[in-house]
GROMACS .gro file of C-alpha atoms in nm:
model
  386
    1MET     CA    1  -0.020   0.004   0.004
    2ILE     CA    2   0.342   0.258   0.073
    3LYS     CA    3   0.469   0.197  -0.260
    4GLN     CA    4   0.125   0.219  -0.428
    5ALA     CA    5   0.036   0.550  -0.243
    6LEU     CA    6   0.397   0.693  -0.313
    7ARG     CA    7   0.381   0.576  -0.728
    8SER     CA    8   0.036   0.762  -0.704
    9ALA     CA    9   0.192   1.032  -0.608
   10ILE     CA   10   0.475   1.038  -0.854
   11LEU     CA   11   0.230   1.012  -1.170
   12LEU     CA   12   0.055   1.302  -1.022
   13SER     CA   13   0.353   1.527  -1.046
   14SER     CA   14   0.566   1.558  -1.331
   15SER     CA   15   0.844   1.777  -1.160
   16SER     CA   16   0.927   1.466  -0.930
   17LEU     CA   17   1.029   1.298  -1.264
   18LEU     CA   18   1.288   1.509  -1.278
   19LEU     CA   19   1.444   1.452  -1.013
   20ALA     CA   20   1.826   1.337  -1.115
   21SER     CA   21   1.959   1.411  -0.736
   22CYS     CA   22   1.939   1.251  -0.376
   23ASP     CA   23   1.903   1.558  -0.223
   24ALA     CA   24   1.631   1.651  -0.354
   25GLU     CA   25   1.444   1.288  -0.328
   26ALA     CA   26   1.088   1.219  -0.463
   27GLY     CA   27   0.844   1.112  -0.189
   28GLY     CA   28   0.572   1.369  -0.119
   29ASP     CA   29   0.526   1.456   0.270
   30ILE     CA   30   0.743   1.319   0.501
   31PRO     CA   31   0.527   1.245   0.839
   32PRO     CA   32   0.685   1.073   1.105
   33ALA     CA   33   0.599   0.714   1.225
   34PRO     CA   34   0.332   0.709   1.543
   35GLY     CA   35   0.420   0.762   1.895
   36ILE     CA   36   0.758   0.915   1.830
   37ASP     CA   37   0.893   1.215   2.008
   38THR     CA   38   0.822   1.486   1.822
   39SER     CA   39   0.888   1.734   2.100
   40ASP     CA   40   1.105   2.076   2.102
   41PRO     CA   41   1.429   1.957   2.269
   42PHE     CA   42   1.641   2.215   2.187
   43THR     CA   43   1.791   2.542   2.228
   44ILE     CA   44   1.947   2.687   1.939
   45GLU     CA   45   2.256   2.917   1.834
   46ARG     CA   46   2.348   3.019   1.569
   47MET     CA   47   2.711   3.000   1.560
   48GLY     CA   48   2.791   3.124   1.184
   49GLU     CA   49   2.736   3.083   0.823
   50PHE     CA   50   2.897   2.843   0.538
   51GLN     CA   51   2.819   2.793   0.153
   52GLU     CA   52   2.710   2.441   0.062
   53PRO     CA   53   2.888   2.294   0.386
   54TRP     CA   54   2.932   1.930   0.328
   55ALA     CA   55   3.124   1.794   0.636
   56ALA     CA   56   3.235   1.848   0.923
   57THR     CA   57   3.406   1.744   1.262
   58PHE     CA   58   3.622   1.855   1.572
   59VAL     CA   59   3.970   1.824   1.546
   60PRO     CA   60   4.059   1.521   1.828
   61GLY     CA   61   4.184   1.660   2.163
   62THR     CA   62   4.068   2.064   2.047
   63GLU     CA   63   3.742   2.296   2.012
   64THR     CA   64   3.855   2.354   1.649
   65LEU     CA   65   3.568   2.210   1.409
   66VAL     CA   66   3.699   2.169   1.050
   67ILE     CA   67   3.412   2.177   0.793
   68THR     CA   68   3.442   2.149   0.390
   69GLU     CA   69   3.244   2.315   0.142
   70GLN     CA   70   3.100   2.167  -0.193
   71GLU     CA   71   3.262   2.402  -0.432
   72GLY     CA   72   3.575   2.334  -0.221
   73ALA     CA   73   3.710   2.557   0.035
   74ILE     CA   74   3.773   2.402   0.348
   75LYS     CA   75   3.728   2.666   0.681
   76ALA     CA   76   3.845   2.641   1.056
   77PHE     CA   77   3.580   2.716   1.271
   78MET     CA   78   3.780   2.849   1.638
   79PRO     CA   79   3.678   2.837   1.954
   80ASN     CA   80   3.681   3.224   1.991
   81GLY     CA   81   3.424   3.178   1.716
   82ARG     CA   82   3.651   3.326   1.450
   83THR     CA   83   3.627   3.101   1.088
   84LEU     CA   84   3.952   3.088   0.911
   85ASP     CA   85   4.051   2.940   0.547
   86VAL     CA   86   4.239   2.640   0.557
   87SER     CA   87   4.507   2.679   0.315
   88GLY     CA   88   4.599   2.348   0.089
   89ALA     CA   89   4.272   2.237  -0.030
   90PRO     CA   90   4.270   2.034  -0.326
   91GLU     CA   91   4.126   2.088  -0.689
   92VAL     CA   92   3.825   1.931  -0.703
   93ASP     CA   93   3.524   1.876  -0.984
   94TYR     CA   94   3.244   2.078  -0.865
   95GLY     CA   95   2.886   2.016  -1.007
   96GLY     CA   96   2.571   1.779  -0.921
   97GLN     CA   97   2.649   1.646  -0.607
   98GLY     CA   98   3.035   1.638  -0.645
   99GLY     CA   99   3.264   1.815  -0.534
  100MET     CA  100   3.471   1.863  -0.173
  101GLY     CA  101   3.344   1.576   0.044
  102ASP     CA  102   3.425   1.422   0.396
  103VAL     CA  103   3.698   1.517   0.632
  104ALA     CA  104   3.847   1.262   0.956
  105PHE     CA  105   4.119   1.267   1.194
  106LEU     CA  106   4.296   0.978   1.365
  107GLU     CA  107   4.110   0.925   1.723
  108SER     CA  108   4.453   0.815   1.836
  109GLU     CA  109   4.644   1.189   1.770
  110THR     CA  110   4.409   1.364   2.048
  111SER     CA  111   4.704   1.561   2.242
  112ALA     CA  112   4.634   1.894   2.231
  113SER     CA  113   5.004   1.973   2.201
  114LEU     CA  114   5.052   1.830   1.889
  115GLY     CA  115   5.171   2.073   1.671
  116THR     CA  116   5.012   1.858   1.347
  117ARG     CA  117   4.756   1.556   1.280
  118THR     CA  118   4.687   1.328   1.021
  119ILE     CA  119   4.400   1.432   0.778
  120TYR     CA  120   4.161   1.252   0.552
  121LEU     CA  121   3.942   1.456   0.266
  122THR     CA  122   3.737   1.300   0.015
  123TRP     CA  123   3.631   1.495  -0.311
  124ALA     CA  124   3.521   1.460  -0.680
  125GLU     CA  125   3.809   1.427  -0.916
  126ALA     CA  126   3.771   1.503  -1.285
  127GLY     CA  127   3.937   1.268  -1.556
  128SER     CA  128   3.946   1.178  -1.936
  129ASP     CA  129   3.672   1.155  -2.176
  130GLY     CA  130   3.458   1.356  -1.927
  131LYS     CA  131   3.508   1.119  -1.633
  132ARG     CA  132   3.531   1.107  -1.296
  133GLY     CA  133   3.568   0.976  -0.962
  134ALA     CA  134   3.592   1.024  -0.592
  135VAL     CA  135   3.940   1.004  -0.451
  136VAL     CA  136   4.047   1.007  -0.081
  137GLY     CA  137   4.330   1.200   0.034
  138LYS     CA  138   4.581   1.205   0.315
  139GLY     CA  139   4.787   1.451   0.422
  140GLN     CA  140   4.912   1.680   0.756
  141PHE     CA  141   4.682   1.960   0.930
  142ALA     CA  142   4.810   2.237   1.151
  143CYS     CA  143   4.571   2.516   1.295
  144ALA     CA  144   4.729   2.832   1.470
  145ALA     CA  145   4.541   3.102   1.616
  146GLN     CA  146   4.572   3.341   1.296
  147SER     CA  147   4.579   3.025   0.989
  148CYS     CA  148   4.541   2.665   0.925
  149SER     CA  149   4.693   2.492   0.684
  150ILE     CA  150   4.737   2.135   0.442
  151THR     CA  151   5.039   1.988   0.359
  152GLY     CA  152   5.189   1.686   0.219
  153LEU     CA  153   4.817   1.581   0.085
  154SER     CA  154   4.829   1.275  -0.159
  155VAL     CA  155   4.552   1.057  -0.300
  156ILE     CA  156   4.555   0.704  -0.112
  157TRP     CA  157   4.281   0.596  -0.245
  158ARG     CA  158   4.034   0.600  -0.649
  159GLN     CA  159   3.655   0.536  -0.686
  160ASP     CA  160   3.601   0.391  -1.080
  161LYS     CA  161   3.550   0.664  -1.291
  162VAL     CA  162   3.238   0.715  -1.473
  163SER     CA  163   3.023   0.972  -1.616
  164GLY     CA  164   2.822   1.168  -1.382
  165ARG     CA  165   2.814   1.385  -1.121
  166GLY     CA  166   2.592   1.167  -0.902
  167HIS     CA  167   2.593   0.900  -0.589
  168TYR     CA  168   2.978   0.945  -0.512
  169SER     CA  169   2.919   0.899  -0.144
  170HIS     CA  170   3.269   0.906  -0.032
  171ARG     CA  171   3.231   0.878   0.358
  172LEU     CA  172   3.497   0.803   0.564
  173ALA     CA  173   3.511   0.578   0.888
  174PHE     CA  174   3.763   0.427   1.111
  175SER     CA  175   3.733   0.115   1.274
  176PRO     CA  176   3.783   0.111   1.627
  177ASP     CA  177   4.077   0.009   1.665
  178GLY     CA  178   4.260   0.277   1.467
  179LYS     CA  179   4.365  -0.011   1.201
  180TYR     CA  180   4.160   0.032   0.900
  181LEU     CA  181   3.979   0.316   0.712
  182TYR     CA  182   3.597   0.273   0.586
  183VAL     CA  183   3.470   0.412   0.258
  184SER     CA  184   3.141   0.430   0.139
  185SER     CA  185   3.167   0.439  -0.268
  186GLY     CA  186   2.849   0.522  -0.394
  187ASP     CA  187   2.690   0.344  -0.741
  188ARG     CA  188   2.757   0.711  -0.945
  189GLN     CA  189   2.373   0.640  -1.047
  190LYS     CA  190   2.474   0.372  -1.278
  191LYS     CA  191   2.259   0.053  -1.097
  192ASP     CA  192   2.400  -0.221  -1.224
  193PRO     CA  193   2.776  -0.200  -1.115
  194ALA     CA  194   2.659  -0.223  -0.767
  195GLN     CA  195   2.671  -0.581  -0.866
  196ASP     CA  196   2.974  -0.649  -1.022
  197LEU     CA  197   3.285  -0.722  -0.782
  198SER     CA  198   3.561  -0.627  -1.068
  199ASN     CA  199   3.468  -0.273  -1.002
  200ASN     CA  200   3.394  -0.063  -0.617
  201LEU     CA  201   3.117   0.143  -0.694
  202GLY     CA  202   2.768   0.071  -0.487
  203THR     CA  203   3.054  -0.068  -0.207
  204VAL     CA  204   3.138  -0.024   0.137
  205VAL     CA  205   3.564  -0.027   0.095
  206ARG     CA  206   3.755  -0.166   0.358
  207LEU     CA  207   4.159   0.019   0.358
  208THR     CA  208   4.472   0.032   0.530
  209LEU     CA  209   4.590   0.400   0.666
  210ASP     CA  210   4.744   0.419   0.364
  211GLY     CA  211   4.441   0.335   0.133
  212ASP     CA  212   4.597  -0.041   0.054
  213PRO     CA  213   4.362  -0.326   0.052
  214ALA     CA  214   4.283  -0.405   0.374
  215GLN     CA  215   4.434  -0.804   0.536
  216GLY     CA  216   4.116  -1.010   0.538
  217ASN     CA  217   3.890  -0.871   0.313
  218PRO     CA  218   3.625  -1.114   0.187
  219PHE     CA  219   3.697  -1.149  -0.189
  220ALA     CA  220   4.087  -1.059  -0.166
  221GLU     CA  221   4.120  -1.379  -0.369
  222ARG     CA  222   3.947  -1.245  -0.671
  223GLY     CA  223   4.231  -0.980  -0.672
  224GLY     CA  224   4.258  -0.685  -0.832
  225VAL     CA  225   3.978  -0.397  -0.697
  226SER     CA  226   3.787  -0.684  -0.570
  227SER     CA  227   4.030  -0.694  -0.296
  228GLN     CA  228   3.904  -0.348  -0.215
  229ILE     CA  229   3.563  -0.448  -0.130
  230TRP     CA  230   3.375  -0.504   0.232
  231SER     CA  231   3.039  -0.542   0.085
  232TYR     CA  232   2.803  -0.395  -0.170
  233GLY     CA  233   2.527  -0.408  -0.361
  234HIS     CA  234   2.505  -0.058  -0.207
  235ARG     CA  235   2.346   0.276  -0.404
  236ASN     CA  236   2.395   0.619  -0.221
  237VAL     CA  237   2.594   0.574   0.128
  238LEU     CA  238   2.604   0.932   0.315
  239GLY     CA  239   2.640   0.776   0.667
  240LEU     CA  240   2.920   0.587   0.823
  241GLN     CA  241   2.989   0.531   1.083
  242PHE     CA  242   3.070   0.265   1.418
  243ASP     CA  243   2.856   0.169   1.757
  244ALA     CA  244   2.956   0.131   2.110
  245GLU     CA  245   3.011  -0.260   2.015
  246GLY     CA  246   3.222  -0.171   1.723
  247ARG     CA  247   2.983  -0.245   1.445
  248LEU     CA  248   2.966  -0.069   1.124
  249TRP     CA  249   2.616   0.062   1.026
  250ASP     CA  250   2.540   0.277   0.657
  251LEU     CA  251   2.281   0.521   0.587
  252GLU     CA  252   2.161   0.503   0.273
  253HIS     CA  253   1.941   0.734   0.017
  254GLY     CA  254   1.708   0.498  -0.205
  255PRO     CA  255   1.561   0.601  -0.494
  256ALA     CA  256   1.131   0.703  -0.432
  257GLY     CA  257   1.115   0.590  -0.105
  258GLY     CA  258   1.326   0.308   0.045
  259ASP     CA  259   1.578   0.531   0.236
  260GLU     CA  260   1.777   0.260   0.465
  261PHE     CA  261   2.026   0.228   0.817
  262ASN     CA  262   2.174  -0.083   0.748
  263LEU     CA  263   2.418  -0.291   0.983
  264VAL     CA  264   2.718  -0.400   0.718
  265LYS     CA  265   2.877  -0.748   0.725
  266PRO     CA  266   3.154  -0.865   0.532
  267ALA     CA  267   3.057  -1.031   0.202
  268ALA     CA  268   2.746  -0.902   0.225
  269ASN     CA  269   2.486  -0.775  -0.077
  270TYR     CA  270   2.290  -0.513  -0.004
  271GLY     CA  271   2.048  -0.598  -0.335
  272TRP     CA  272   2.026  -0.226  -0.490
  273PRO     CA  273   1.954  -0.262  -0.816
  274ILE     CA  274   1.746  -0.565  -0.773
  275VAL     CA  275   1.541  -0.482  -0.483
  276SER     CA  276   1.495  -0.145  -0.253
  277ASN     CA  277   1.147  -0.056  -0.042
  278GLY     CA  278   1.090   0.240  -0.285
  279ILE     CA  279   1.022   0.225  -0.623
  280GLN     CA  280   1.169   0.369  -0.942
  281TYR     CA  281   1.171   0.776  -0.962
  282SER     CA  282   0.946   0.704  -1.315
  283GLY     CA  283   0.694   0.493  -1.075
  284GLY     CA  284   0.810   0.160  -1.220
  285ASP     CA  285   0.859  -0.158  -0.950
  286ILE     CA  286   1.126  -0.282  -0.765
  287PRO     CA  287   1.093  -0.565  -0.602
  288ASP     CA  288   1.109  -0.536  -0.154
  289HIS     CA  289   1.422  -0.692   0.029
  290SER     CA  290   1.144  -0.909   0.147
  291THR     CA  291   1.104  -1.088  -0.206
  292ARG     CA  292   1.448  -1.206  -0.188
  293PRO     CA  293   1.639  -1.300   0.088
  294GLU     CA  294   1.942  -1.383  -0.002
  295PHE     CA  295   2.037  -1.007   0.002
  296ALA     CA  296   2.124  -0.804   0.350
  297THR     CA  297   1.761  -0.668   0.462
  298PRO     CA  298   1.748  -0.291   0.622
  299ALA     CA  299   1.745  -0.238   0.969
  300ILE     CA  300   1.519   0.010   0.940
  301SER     CA  301   1.402   0.165   0.602
  302TRP     CA  302   1.181   0.485   0.537
  303THR     CA  303   0.902   0.530   0.254
  304PRO     CA  304   0.858   0.856   0.221
  305VAL     CA  305   1.210   0.949   0.239
  306ILE     CA  306   1.367   1.139   0.528
  307ALA     CA  307   1.675   1.204   0.240
  308PRO     CA  308   1.962   1.186   0.517
  309GLY     CA  309   2.253   1.392   0.561
  310ASP     CA  310   2.474   1.204   0.775
  311TYR     CA  311   2.493   1.069   1.134
  312ILE     CA  312   2.576   1.015   1.472
  313PHE     CA  313   2.635   0.707   1.765
  314TYR     CA  314   2.546   0.961   2.056
  315ASP     CA  315   2.740   0.864   2.339
  316GLY     CA  316   2.773   1.211   2.518
  317ASP     CA  317   2.599   1.295   2.825
  318MET     CA  318   2.416   1.626   2.749
  319PHE     CA  319   2.110   1.444   2.608
  320SER     CA  320   2.160   1.178   2.875
  321ASP     CA  321   1.869   0.988   2.773
  322TRP     CA  322   2.032   0.945   2.398
  323LYS     CA  323   2.349   0.756   2.474
  324GLY     CA  324   2.419   0.487   2.219
  325ASP     CA  325   2.056   0.596   1.981
  326ALA     CA  326   2.148   0.727   1.615
  327LEU     CA  327   2.109   1.092   1.544
  328ILE     CA  328   2.048   1.188   1.161
  329ALA     CA  329   2.027   1.480   0.970
  330GLY     CA  330   1.765   1.478   0.777
  331MET     CA  331   1.719   1.696   0.415
  332LYS     CA  332   1.389   1.646   0.262
  333SER     CA  333   1.236   1.592   0.608
  334GLU     CA  334   1.459   1.925   0.757
  335ALA     CA  335   1.456   1.724   1.099
  336ILE     CA  336   1.695   1.546   1.347
  337ILE     CA  337   1.539   1.167   1.314
  338ARG     CA  338   1.629   0.976   1.628
  339VAL     CA  339   1.671   0.654   1.592
  340SER     CA  340   1.659   0.383   1.873
  341ILE     CA  341   1.884  -0.026   1.832
  342ASP     CA  342   1.826  -0.326   1.985
  343GLY     CA  343   1.989  -0.574   1.851
  344GLU     CA  344   2.043  -0.614   1.432
  345THR     CA  345   1.710  -0.419   1.423
  346ALA     CA  346   1.633  -0.017   1.468
  347SER     CA  347   1.301   0.215   1.562
  348GLU     CA  348   1.235   0.562   1.463
  349THR     CA  349   1.213   0.708   1.883
  350GLY     CA  350   1.193   1.069   1.762
  351ARG     CA  351   1.148   1.322   1.495
  352TYR     CA  352   1.288   1.664   1.573
  353ASP     CA  353   1.158   1.952   1.356
  354MET     CA  354   1.432   2.215   1.254
  355GLY     CA  355   1.259   2.411   0.944
  356ASN     CA  356   1.561   2.384   0.715
  357ARG     CA  357   1.727   2.052   0.530
  358ILE     CA  358   1.999   1.946   0.745
  359ARG     CA  359   2.306   1.815   0.569
  360GLU     CA  360   2.579   1.754   0.882
  361ILE     CA  361   2.581   1.658   1.257
  362VAL     CA  362   2.850   1.624   1.499
  363GLN     CA  363   2.884   1.615   1.869
  364GLY     CA  364   3.099   1.841   1.997
  365PRO     CA  365   3.376   1.756   2.327
  366ASP     CA  366   3.106   1.854   2.582
  367GLY     CA  367   2.842   1.653   2.425
  368ALA     CA  368   2.647   1.950   2.256
  369LEU     CA  369   2.540   1.923   1.899
  370TRP     CA  370   2.681   2.047   1.640
  371VAL     CA  371   2.411   2.034   1.298
  372LEU     CA  372   2.494   2.218   0.965
  373GLU     CA  373   2.191   2.321   0.723
  374ASP     CA  374   2.225   2.258   0.338
  375GLY     CA  375   2.265   2.476   0.067
  376GLU     CA  376   2.340   2.842   0.021
  377ASN     CA  377   2.395   3.090   0.345
  378ALA     CA  378   2.413   2.717   0.563
  379GLY     CA  379   2.370   2.754   0.953
  380LEU     CA  380   2.614   2.685   1.172
  381LEU     CA  381   2.358   2.576   1.491
  382LYS     CA  382   2.481   2.464   1.791
  383LEU     CA  383   2.198   2.262   2.014
  384THR     CA  384   2.185   2.229   2.364
  385PRO     CA  385   1.909   2.116   2.619
  386ARG     CA  386   1.607   2.307   2.653
   0.00000   0.00000   0.00000
């Protein structure tokens, strides 16, 4: 019934047929599920403004927040409230969903006395013949009172290059022991490659900290690019995090409907484009996950979509009742969505209206939430309990 209602809504709206970006997924109104918390729990302070921000993270051991902007700039929001330009940013292929992407630091480098820290970045890189793909770069980051810089940046991993400017994914996550780097690699809107282990599209890859295929990957015996792959059958993973138990979860855009929250397991196939709990943008059917038990099933899925940006597993004290819950930045849903985990299943337990598209959410050193709105003149908001 849900798919039929969604199909009817799409067919009634010709404009929805033109949606090519997962940042504006089809799906109509986004009602919260019955019985979830829809209170107004936040005191909101607007801290700054950024242009098309995509990702943010705090430098470990500091109160400096590093923010990427899709067009290619990198900013540092300092504890004194100033925003500094970070020099040494790479050239990016900006357009569509492409440009500057994720930013991450090693949690092992937390000492405030460190002069430099290792920084990892992702961005869209142009290739030949109109093709492009995401890359991961590794360099050194240093920040003083008046200036911040990235030096020695070099590419350590490349996504297979194809035409188009969609579904790069390129989110980063480090394993809890700090030994491995996981990267989400979207299907680049090509669909079928997500079922083909001879390329790295539609996958989560597991690498060493220098970008090589990690030992023990499930398809290592195949050699080549297959040796990178940890899981496959993904569409567009824009959230990738480990929970307190050391388990990896992804947050993934469906087509028209069918956004997914998945427990990511080695060698697992998540079914795209063969199955989805959504439908095609044209209104065409896609078999549900329940029809093909050989594919991994989402812990929770959303139809209509929430169109997630990123998410965290909250572990602070400021919102102590939410410890262990996933807090999701919702774009189309214009909300922060709270999801509680029970073993390998999940349920939406809160949806908090933000009145704007939310692209990114991070946890501050004191447990406050910091979120970035999506698009031009996007606010950086600090959220504390009301």
